[in-house]
Each structure stands twice: as C-alpha cells, then as structure tokens.
Amino acid sequence: MTSNTSTFEEFLASISPFDRLEGGVIERMAAKLEPLRYRMGQAILVKETLPARIAILHTGQARLLGYAPGAAAPETLQLLKPGEILGWTSLVRGVACETAIACDETLCLTLKATDFLALLEEDEEVRRWGDREKELLRDNAQVGRLRSGENNFTPSPHHHSLSISATTVA
C-alpha cells in the first residue's frame, strides 16, 4: 500500500482543496483514503442517503444526476472527471441531495465524512474553500429557484460531490 499511498498523496496535492494543505496533513489524509471501484452504471451517491464518506474521483467518469419535478427519469447535470469530490455538498448542507453514477469503470478514493468535516473545521485554508463553495451553491440555488419558480437544488459549476456500495480495492 506504500506505493498507492504516495500516489494518492500526489493526486490529493493536485486537487482543490487538498492542494492547500501542508505535506504532513496530505500524508495523513492519504493514509485514511479507501479506494473503491465502481462498475459502469453503479451508484456512487444516492440522493436519499446522507453519505458516510466523500468520494474523490480518481479514474473514470461519473454523471451527476438531477430530478426535475414531475420527470420520469433523471437528467445529467454534469459529467464528472478525475479530481471531482462527491458527497461534500450533502455533508455541509446536512441534507442528502446528490446522485452520481459511474459512466465506466471508476475508481474513487473515499474518506470518512467525519475526517472530511474535521478537516473543514481544523484547516483555515480548507475552511475558506468550503465557505466559497457553499456560497456558490447558494447563488446557484437562488438562480435555479428564480428560473423555475421552485426550491430545487442546482449544483455549482465547481461541484465536488458518494454512497458506498462498491468494491474495495486491495
């Protein structure tokens, strides 16, 4: 796992908000990551469940889905690529609001929700990142309400979004 951990450290150091962390903190976060593999079409996150872990898309792609009122099927809101964080929006809002499915075989690096929330609390730079992202969510949600006349969640263009029914990678 040592080579994986160092690879995960490099990956974390390349994406926001982890790129704001000092080396020792990145190392500790990387050691807590659990890689999970998802098959094409498998749910990474479901809107009915508050995630126990955030998922950082490492390889592959996922679709962020939205449910329009009265629609029979979900719509793709965004194609997610490596570096996107899934699940954080639901965690900071305290409301399950994200659905994402793997578009192909996808590897996510997952981190316990408690560890991610503690990082948001403890690290000033990460807290500022979270505050900016929450503000974008509020702004986009307001635009969505104005356009539709309803109170629907609209993801940020900087959406970073989990559930856990995947295969643990050894």
PDB file of C-alpha atoms in Angstrom, residues 44-145:
ATOM      1  CA  ILE A  44     -21.647   6.259  -6.257  1.00  0.00           C
ATOM      2  CA  LEU A  45     -24.105   8.546  -4.439  1.00  0.00           C
ATOM      3  CA  VAL A  46     -27.864   8.436  -4.000  1.00  0.00           C
ATOM      4  CA  LYS A  47     -29.977  11.450  -3.097  1.00  0.00           C
ATOM      5  CA  GLU A  48     -31.931   9.516  -0.474  1.00  0.00           C
ATOM      6  CA  THR A  49     -28.918   8.830   1.761  1.00  0.00           C
ATOM      7  CA  LEU A  50     -26.518  11.184   3.518  1.00  0.00           C
ATOM      8  CA  PRO A  51     -23.055   9.859   2.601  1.00  0.00           C
ATOM      9  CA  ALA A  52     -20.857   8.217   5.216  1.00  0.00           C
ATOM     10  CA  ARG A  53     -17.823   9.030   3.046  1.00  0.00           C
ATOM     11  CA  ILE A  54     -16.842  11.567   0.436  1.00  0.00           C
ATOM     12  CA  ALA A  55     -15.546  10.133  -2.829  1.00  0.00           C
ATOM     13  CA  ILE A  56     -12.797  11.737  -4.864  1.00  0.00           C
ATOM     14  CA  LEU A  57     -12.981  10.640  -8.481  1.00  0.00           C
ATOM     15  CA  HIS A  58      -9.533   9.223  -9.256  1.00  0.00           C
ATOM     16  CA  THR A  59     -10.019   7.432 -12.586  1.00  0.00           C
ATOM     17  CA  GLY A  60     -13.013   7.102 -14.869  1.00  0.00           C
ATOM     18  CA  GLN A  61     -16.035   9.368 -15.129  1.00  0.00           C
ATOM     19  CA  ALA A  62     -19.368   9.769 -13.393  1.00  0.00           C
ATOM     20  CA  ARG A  63     -22.626  11.541 -14.148  1.00  0.00           C
ATOM     21  CA  LEU A  64     -24.171  13.916 -11.630  1.00  0.00           C
ATOM     22  CA  LEU A  65     -27.926  13.423 -11.954  1.00  0.00           C
ATOM     23  CA  GLY A  66     -30.824  15.732 -11.189  1.00  0.00           C
ATOM     24  CA  TYR A  67     -34.521  15.033 -10.878  1.00  0.00           C
ATOM     25  CA  ALA A  68     -36.831  17.642 -12.372  1.00  0.00           C
ATOM     26  CA  PRO A  69     -40.262  17.870 -10.722  1.00  0.00           C
ATOM     27  CA  GLY A  70     -42.665  15.514 -12.466  1.00  0.00           C
ATOM     28  CA  ALA A  71     -39.988  13.949 -14.683  1.00  0.00           C
ATOM     29  CA  ALA A  72     -39.970  10.174 -15.025  1.00  0.00           C
ATOM     30  CA  ALA A  73     -36.203   9.879 -15.415  1.00  0.00           C
ATOM     31  CA  PRO A  74     -33.219  11.802 -14.072  1.00  0.00           C
ATOM     32  CA  GLU A  75     -31.243  14.224 -16.223  1.00  0.00           C
ATOM     33  CA  THR A  76     -27.479  14.506 -16.415  1.00  0.00           C
ATOM     34  CA  LEU A  77     -26.457  17.801 -14.841  1.00  0.00           C
ATOM     35  CA  GLN A  78     -22.718  17.396 -15.198  1.00  0.00           C
ATOM     36  CA  LEU A  79     -20.134  14.914 -16.413  1.00  0.00           C
ATOM     37  CA  LEU A  80     -17.675  14.474 -13.545  1.00  0.00           C
ATOM     38  CA  LYS A  81     -13.996  13.804 -14.210  1.00  0.00           C
ATOM     39  CA  PRO A  82     -11.000  12.879 -12.053  1.00  0.00           C
ATOM     40  CA  GLY A  83     -10.417  15.330  -9.220  1.00  0.00           C
ATOM     41  CA  GLU A  84     -14.120  15.973  -8.543  1.00  0.00           C
ATOM     42  CA  ILE A  85     -15.249  15.481  -4.950  1.00  0.00           C
ATOM     43  CA  LEU A  86     -18.589  13.755  -4.452  1.00  0.00           C
ATOM     44  CA  GLY A  87     -20.626  13.906  -1.260  1.00  0.00           C
ATOM     45  CA  TRP A  88     -19.279  17.066   0.332  1.00  0.00           C
ATOM     46  CA  THR A  89     -22.317  19.120  -0.692  1.00  0.00           C
ATOM     47  CA  SER A  90     -24.702  16.794   1.116  1.00  0.00           C
ATOM     48  CA  LEU A  91     -22.458  16.756   4.183  1.00  0.00           C
ATOM     49  CA  VAL A  92     -22.107  20.509   4.573  1.00  0.00           C
ATOM     50  CA  ARG A  93     -25.822  21.051   3.925  1.00  0.00           C
ATOM     51  CA  GLY A  94     -26.757  18.187   6.258  1.00  0.00           C
ATOM     52  CA  VAL A  95     -29.230  17.023   3.599  1.00  0.00           C
ATOM     53  CA  ALA A  96     -28.762  14.176   1.127  1.00  0.00           C
ATOM     54  CA  CYS A  97     -29.013  15.932  -2.242  1.00  0.00           C
ATOM     55  CA  GLU A  98     -26.608  14.273  -4.671  1.00  0.00           C
ATOM     56  CA  THR A  99     -26.955  11.380  -7.075  1.00  0.00           C
ATOM     57  CA  ALA A 100     -23.993  10.241  -9.140  1.00  0.00           C
ATOM     58  CA  ILE A 101     -23.405   7.092 -11.170  1.00  0.00           C
ATOM     59  CA  ALA A 102     -20.251   5.720 -12.767  1.00  0.00           C
ATOM     60  CA  CYS A 103     -20.107   6.150 -16.565  1.00  0.00           C
ATOM     61  CA  ASP A 104     -17.443   3.481 -16.916  1.00  0.00           C
ATOM     62  CA  GLU A 105     -15.236   1.564 -14.511  1.00  0.00           C
ATOM     63  CA  THR A 106     -14.395   4.236 -11.978  1.00  0.00           C
ATOM     64  CA  LEU A 107     -12.016   4.359  -9.049  1.00  0.00           C
ATOM     65  CA  CYS A 108     -12.866   6.711  -6.195  1.00  0.00           C
ATOM     66  CA  LEU A 109     -10.668   7.484  -3.229  1.00  0.00           C
ATOM     67  CA  THR A 110     -13.036   7.680  -0.292  1.00  0.00           C
ATOM     68  CA  LEU A 111     -12.593   9.470   3.006  1.00  0.00           C
ATOM     69  CA  LYS A 112     -14.837   9.137   6.044  1.00  0.00           C
ATOM     70  CA  ALA A 113     -17.275  12.019   6.331  1.00  0.00           C
ATOM     71  CA  THR A 114     -16.079  12.711   9.869  1.00  0.00           C
ATOM     72  CA  ASP A 115     -12.472  13.083   8.649  1.00  0.00           C
ATOM     73  CA  PHE A 116     -13.504  15.458   5.852  1.00  0.00           C
ATOM     74  CA  LEU A 117     -15.706  17.561   8.144  1.00  0.00           C
ATOM     75  CA  ALA A 118     -12.901  17.702  10.741  1.00  0.00           C
ATOM     76  CA  LEU A 119     -10.534  18.933   8.018  1.00  0.00           C
ATOM     77  CA  LEU A 120     -13.037  21.672   7.113  1.00  0.00           C
ATOM     78  CA  GLU A 121     -13.141  22.706  10.777  1.00  0.00           C
ATOM     79  CA  GLU A 122      -9.419  22.483  11.539  1.00  0.00           C
ATOM     80  CA  ASP A 123      -7.685  23.859   8.453  1.00  0.00           C
ATOM     81  CA  GLU A 124      -8.177  27.584   7.748  1.00  0.00           C
ATOM     82  CA  GLU A 125      -7.458  27.321   4.001  1.00  0.00           C
ATOM     83  CA  VAL A 126      -9.802  24.374   3.535  1.00  0.00           C
ATOM     84  CA  ARG A 127     -12.470  26.160   5.586  1.00  0.00           C
ATOM     85  CA  ARG A 128     -12.194  29.201   3.273  1.00  0.00           C
ATOM     86  CA  TRP A 129     -12.514  26.890   0.250  1.00  0.00           C
ATOM     87  CA  GLY A 130     -15.636  25.319   1.790  1.00  0.00           C
ATOM     88  CA  ASP A 131     -17.125  28.744   2.516  1.00  0.00           C
ATOM     89  CA  ARG A 132     -16.564  29.847  -1.098  1.00  0.00           C
ATOM     90  CA  GLU A 133     -18.084  26.629  -2.467  1.00  0.00           C
ATOM     91  CA  LYS A 134     -21.102  26.929  -0.146  1.00  0.00           C
ATOM     92  CA  GLU A 135     -21.620  30.500  -1.347  1.00  0.00           C
ATOM     93  CA  LEU A 136     -21.547  29.297  -4.974  1.00  0.00           C
ATOM     94  CA  LEU A 137     -24.125  26.646  -4.091  1.00  0.00           C
ATOM     95  CA  ARG A 138     -26.392  29.258  -2.514  1.00  0.00           C
ATOM     96  CA  ASP A 139     -26.021  31.577  -5.505  1.00  0.00           C
ATOM     97  CA  ASN A 140     -26.747  28.796  -7.999  1.00  0.00           C
ATOM     98  CA  ALA A 141     -29.676  27.517  -5.961  1.00  0.00           C
ATOM     99  CA  GLN A 142     -31.138  31.024  -5.938  1.00  0.00           C
ATOM    100  CA  VAL A 143     -30.776  31.257  -9.731  1.00  0.00           C
ATOM    101  CA  GLY A 144     -32.446  27.844 -10.071  1.00  0.00           C
ATOM    102  CA  ARG A 145     -35.387  28.941  -7.893  1.00  0.00           C
TER     103      ARG A 145
END
